Amino acid sequence: MKERIVKDEDIMNLINEIKLFQKQIVRNGNDSNLEDKINDNLTKLNNYPIYVRFDELQKELNSLFQTIKFSIEDCVNDITN
């Protein structure tokens, strides 16, 4: 799925613009104009089903990783305490 996104020039252009705007905000501080541009690009990205699905899967994976992390921490705490 990631390969399909990377090959889609429109999606990649939107993502790269978002990254550029985010870097500018970090360097120069908050800028409502740049934040609006980021939100516009995110809205456009959400019109691509492949991007939406990729984003959903990424969120699901992150949630699973957090669950695993907390389980491991609990086990380690039980052993060491």
CSV table of N, CA and C in Angstrom, one decimal:
chain,number,residue,atom,x,y,z
A,1,MET,N,0.8,-1.2,0.0
A,1,MET,CA,0.0,0.0,0.0
A,1,MET,C,0.9,1.3,0.0
A,2,LYS,N,1.9,1.2,0.8
A,2,LYS,CA,2.8,2.4,0.8
A,2,LYS,C,3.4,2.7,-0.5
A,3,GLU,N,3.8,1.6,-1.2
A,3,GLU,CA,4.3,1.8,-2.6
A,3,GLU,C,3.4,2.5,-3.5
A,4,ARG,N,2.1,2.2,-3.4
A,4,ARG,CA,1.1,2.9,-4.2
A,4,ARG,C,1.0,4.3,-3.9
A,5,ILE,N,1.1,4.6,-2.6
A,5,ILE,CA,1.0,6.1,-2.2
A,5,ILE,C,2.3,6.8,-2.7
A,6,VAL,N,3.4,6.2,-2.6
A,6,VAL,CA,4.7,6.8,-3.0
A,6,VAL,C,4.7,7.1,-4.5
A,7,LYS,N,4.0,6.2,-5.2
A,7,LYS,CA,4.0,6.3,-6.7
A,7,LYS,C,3.0,7.4,-7.2
A,8,ASP,N,2.1,7.8,-6.3
A,8,ASP,CA,1.1,8.7,-6.7
A,8,ASP,C,1.6,10.2,-6.5
A,9,GLU,N,1.9,10.8,-7.6
A,9,GLU,CA,2.5,12.2,-7.5
A,9,GLU,C,1.6,13.2,-6.7
A,10,ASP,N,0.3,13.1,-7.0
A,10,ASP,CA,-0.5,14.1,-6.3
A,10,ASP,C,-0.5,13.9,-4.8
A,11,ILE,N,-0.6,12.7,-4.3
A,11,ILE,CA,-0.5,12.5,-2.9
A,11,ILE,C,0.8,12.9,-2.3
A,12,MET,N,1.9,12.5,-3.0
A,12,MET,CA,3.2,12.8,-2.5
A,12,MET,C,3.5,14.3,-2.5
A,13,ASN,N,3.0,15.0,-3.5
A,13,ASN,CA,3.1,16.5,-3.5
A,13,ASN,C,2.4,17.1,-2.3
A,14,LEU,N,1.2,16.6,-2.0
A,14,LEU,CA,0.5,17.2,-0.8
A,14,LEU,C,1.2,16.9,0.5
A,15,ILE,N,1.7,15.7,0.6
A,15,ILE,CA,2.5,15.3,1.8
A,15,ILE,C,3.7,16.1,1.9
A,16,ASN,N,4.5,16.3,0.9
A,16,ASN,CA,5.7,17.1,0.9
A,16,ASN,C,5.4,18.5,1.2
A,17,GLU,N,4.3,19.1,0.7
A,17,GLU,CA,4.0,20.4,1.1
A,17,GLU,C,3.7,20.6,2.5
A,18,ILE,N,2.9,19.6,3.1
A,18,ILE,CA,2.6,19.6,4.5
A,18,ILE,C,3.9,19.6,5.3
A,19,LYS,N,4.8,18.7,5.0
A,19,LYS,CA,6.1,18.7,5.7
A,19,LYS,C,6.8,20.0,5.6
A,20,LEU,N,6.8,20.6,4.5
A,20,LEU,CA,7.5,21.9,4.3
A,20,LEU,C,6.9,23.0,5.2
A,21,PHE,N,5.5,23.0,5.2
A,21,PHE,CA,4.8,24.0,6.0
A,21,PHE,C,5.1,23.7,7.5
A,22,GLN,N,5.1,22.5,7.9
A,22,GLN,CA,5.4,22.1,9.3
A,22,GLN,C,6.8,22.6,9.7
A,23,LYS,N,7.8,22.4,8.8
A,23,LYS,CA,9.2,22.9,9.1
A,23,LYS,C,9.2,24.4,9.2
A,24,GLN,N,8.5,25.1,8.3
A,24,GLN,CA,8.4,26.5,8.4
A,24,GLN,C,7.8,27.0,9.7
A,25,ILE,N,6.8,26.3,10.2
A,25,ILE,CA,6.2,26.7,11.5
A,25,ILE,C,7.1,26.4,12.6
A,26,VAL,N,7.9,25.3,12.6
A,26,VAL,CA,8.9,25.1,13.6
A,26,VAL,C,9.9,26.1,13.6
A,27,ARG,N,10.4,26.5,12.5
A,27,ARG,CA,11.5,27.6,12.4
A,27,ARG,C,11.0,28.9,12.8
A,28,ASN,N,9.8,29.3,12.3
A,28,ASN,CA,9.3,30.7,12.4
A,28,ASN,C,8.2,30.9,13.4
A,29,GLY,N,7.8,29.9,14.1
A,29,GLY,CA,6.7,30.0,15.0
A,29,GLY,C,5.3,29.8,14.3
A,30,ASN,N,4.3,29.8,15.1
A,30,ASN,CA,2.9,29.6,14.6
A,30,ASN,C,2.6,30.6,13.5
A,31,ASP,N,2.0,30.2,12.5
A,31,ASP,CA,1.5,31.0,11.4
A,31,ASP,C,0.2,30.5,10.9
A,32,SER,N,-0.9,31.2,11.2
A,32,SER,CA,-2.2,30.7,10.8
A,32,SER,C,-2.4,30.5,9.4
A,33,ASN,N,-1.7,31.2,8.5
A,33,ASN,CA,-1.8,31.0,7.1
A,33,ASN,C,-1.2,29.6,6.7
A,34,LEU,N,-0.1,29.3,7.3
A,34,LEU,CA,0.5,28.0,7.1
A,34,LEU,C,-0.3,26.8,7.6
A,35,GLU,N,-0.9,27.1,8.8
A,35,GLU,CA,-1.8,26.1,9.4
A,35,GLU,C,-3.0,25.8,8.5
A,36,ASP,N,-3.5,26.9,7.9
A,36,ASP,CA,-4.6,26.8,7.0
A,36,ASP,C,-4.2,25.9,5.8
A,37,LYS,N,-3.0,26.2,5.3
A,37,LYS,CA,-2.5,25.4,4.1
A,37,LYS,C,-2.4,24.0,4.5
A,38,ILE,N,-1.9,23.7,5.7
A,38,ILE,CA,-1.8,22.3,6.1
A,38,ILE,C,-3.1,21.6,6.2
A,39,ASN,N,-4.1,22.3,6.8
A,39,ASN,CA,-5.4,21.8,6.9
A,39,ASN,C,-6.1,21.6,5.5
A,40,ASP,N,-5.8,22.5,4.6
A,40,ASP,CA,-6.4,22.3,3.2
A,40,ASP,C,-5.8,21.1,2.6
A,41,ASN,N,-4.5,20.9,2.7
A,41,ASN,CA,-3.8,19.7,2.1
A,41,ASN,C,-4.3,18.4,2.8
A,42,LEU,N,-4.5,18.5,4.1
A,42,LEU,CA,-5.0,17.3,4.8
A,42,LEU,C,-6.4,16.9,4.3
A,43,THR,N,-7.2,18.0,4.0
A,43,THR,CA,-8.6,17.7,3.5
A,43,THR,C,-8.5,17.1,2.1
A,44,LYS,N,-7.6,17.6,1.3
A,44,LYS,CA,-7.4,17.0,-0.1
A,44,LYS,C,-6.9,15.6,0.0
A,45,LEU,N,-6.0,15.3,0.9
A,45,LEU,CA,-5.5,13.9,1.1
A,45,LEU,C,-6.6,13.0,1.5
A,46,ASN,N,-7.5,13.5,2.3
A,46,ASN,CA,-8.6,12.6,2.7
A,46,ASN,C,-9.6,12.3,1.6
A,47,ASN,N,-9.4,12.9,0.5
A,47,ASN,CA,-10.3,12.5,-0.7
A,47,ASN,C,-9.7,11.3,-1.5
A,48,TYR,N,-8.5,10.9,-1.1
A,48,TYR,CA,-7.9,9.7,-1.7
A,48,TYR,C,-8.1,8.5,-0.8
A,49,PRO,N,-8.9,7.5,-1.3
A,49,PRO,CA,-9.2,6.3,-0.5
A,49,PRO,C,-8.0,5.6,-0.1
A,50,ILE,N,-7.0,5.5,-0.9
A,50,ILE,CA,-5.8,4.8,-0.5
A,50,ILE,C,-5.1,5.4,0.6
A,51,TYR,N,-5.1,6.7,0.6
A,51,TYR,CA,-4.4,7.5,1.7
A,51,TYR,C,-5.2,7.3,3.0
A,52,VAL,N,-6.5,7.4,2.9
A,52,VAL,CA,-7.4,7.2,4.1
A,52,VAL,C,-7.2,5.8,4.7
A,53,ARG,N,-7.2,4.8,3.9
A,53,ARG,CA,-7.0,3.4,4.4
A,53,ARG,C,-5.6,3.3,5.0
A,54,PHE,N,-4.6,3.8,4.4
A,54,PHE,CA,-3.2,3.8,4.9
A,54,PHE,C,-3.2,4.5,6.3
A,55,ASP,N,-3.8,5.6,6.4
A,55,ASP,CA,-3.8,6.4,7.7
A,55,ASP,C,-4.6,5.6,8.7
A,56,GLU,N,-5.7,4.9,8.4
A,56,GLU,CA,-6.4,4.1,9.4
A,56,GLU,C,-5.5,2.9,9.8
A,57,LEU,N,-4.9,2.2,8.9
A,57,LEU,CA,-4.0,1.1,9.3
A,57,LEU,C,-2.9,1.6,10.2
A,58,GLN,N,-2.3,2.7,9.8
A,58,GLN,CA,-1.2,3.2,10.6
A,58,GLN,C,-1.7,3.5,12.1
A,59,LYS,N,-2.8,4.1,12.2
A,59,LYS,CA,-3.4,4.4,13.6
A,59,LYS,C,-3.6,3.1,14.3
A,60,GLU,N,-4.2,2.1,13.6
A,60,GLU,CA,-4.4,0.8,14.3
A,60,GLU,C,-3.1,0.1,14.7
A,61,LEU,N,-2.1,0.2,13.9
A,61,LEU,CA,-0.8,-0.4,14.3
A,61,LEU,C,-0.2,0.4,15.5
A,62,ASN,N,-0.3,1.7,15.5
A,62,ASN,CA,0.2,2.5,16.6
A,62,ASN,C,-0.5,2.1,17.9
A,63,SER,N,-1.8,1.9,17.8
A,63,SER,CA,-2.6,1.5,19.0
A,63,SER,C,-2.1,0.1,19.5
A,64,LEU,N,-1.9,-0.8,18.6
A,64,LEU,CA,-1.4,-2.1,19.0
A,64,LEU,C,0.0,-2.1,19.6
A,65,PHE,N,0.8,-1.3,19.0
A,65,PHE,CA,2.2,-1.1,19.6
A,65,PHE,C,2.1,-0.5,21.0
A,66,GLN,N,1.2,0.4,21.2
A,66,GLN,CA,1.1,1.0,22.6
A,66,GLN,C,0.6,-0.1,23.5
A,67,THR,N,-0.4,-0.9,23.1
A,67,THR,CA,-0.9,-1.9,24.0
A,67,THR,C,0.2,-2.9,24.3
A,68,ILE,N,1.0,-3.3,23.4
A,68,ILE,CA,2.1,-4.2,23.6
A,68,ILE,C,3.1,-3.6,24.6
A,69,LYS,N,3.5,-2.3,24.3
A,69,LYS,CA,4.4,-1.6,25.2
A,69,LYS,C,3.9,-1.6,26.6
A,70,PHE,N,2.7,-1.2,26.9
A,70,PHE,CA,2.1,-1.2,28.2
A,70,PHE,C,2.1,-2.6,28.9
A,71,SER,N,1.8,-3.6,28.1
A,71,SER,CA,1.8,-5.0,28.6
A,71,SER,C,3.2,-5.4,29.1
A,72,ILE,N,4.2,-5.0,28.3
A,72,ILE,CA,5.6,-5.3,28.6
A,72,ILE,C,6.0,-4.6,29.8
A,73,GLU,N,5.7,-3.3,29.9
A,73,GLU,CA,6.0,-2.5,31.1
A,73,GLU,C,5.4,-3.1,32.3
A,74,ASP,N,4.1,-3.5,32.2
A,74,ASP,CA,3.5,-4.1,33.4
A,74,ASP,C,4.2,-5.4,33.8
A,75,CYS,N,4.6,-6.2,32.9
A,75,CYS,CA,5.3,-7.5,33.2
A,75,CYS,C,6.6,-7.2,33.9
A,76,VAL,N,7.4,-6.2,33.3
A,76,VAL,CA,8.7,-5.9,33.9
A,76,VAL,C,8.5,-5.3,35.3
A,77,ASN,N,7.5,-4.5,35.5
A,77,ASN,CA,7.2,-3.9,36.8
A,77,ASN,C,6.9,-5.0,37.8
A,78,ASP,N,6.0,-6.0,37.4
A,78,ASP,CA,5.7,-7.1,38.3
A,78,ASP,C,6.9,-7.9,38.7
A,79,ILE,N,7.8,-8.1,37.8
A,79,ILE,CA,9.0,-8.9,38.0
A,79,ILE,C,9.9,-8.1,38.9
A,80,THR,N,10.1,-6.8,38.7
A,80,THR,CA,11.1,-6.1,39.5
A,80,THR,C,10.6,-5.5,40.8
A,81,ASN,N,9.3,-5.6,41.0
A,81,ASN,CA,8.8,-5.1,42.3
A,81,ASN,C,8.3,-6.1,43.2
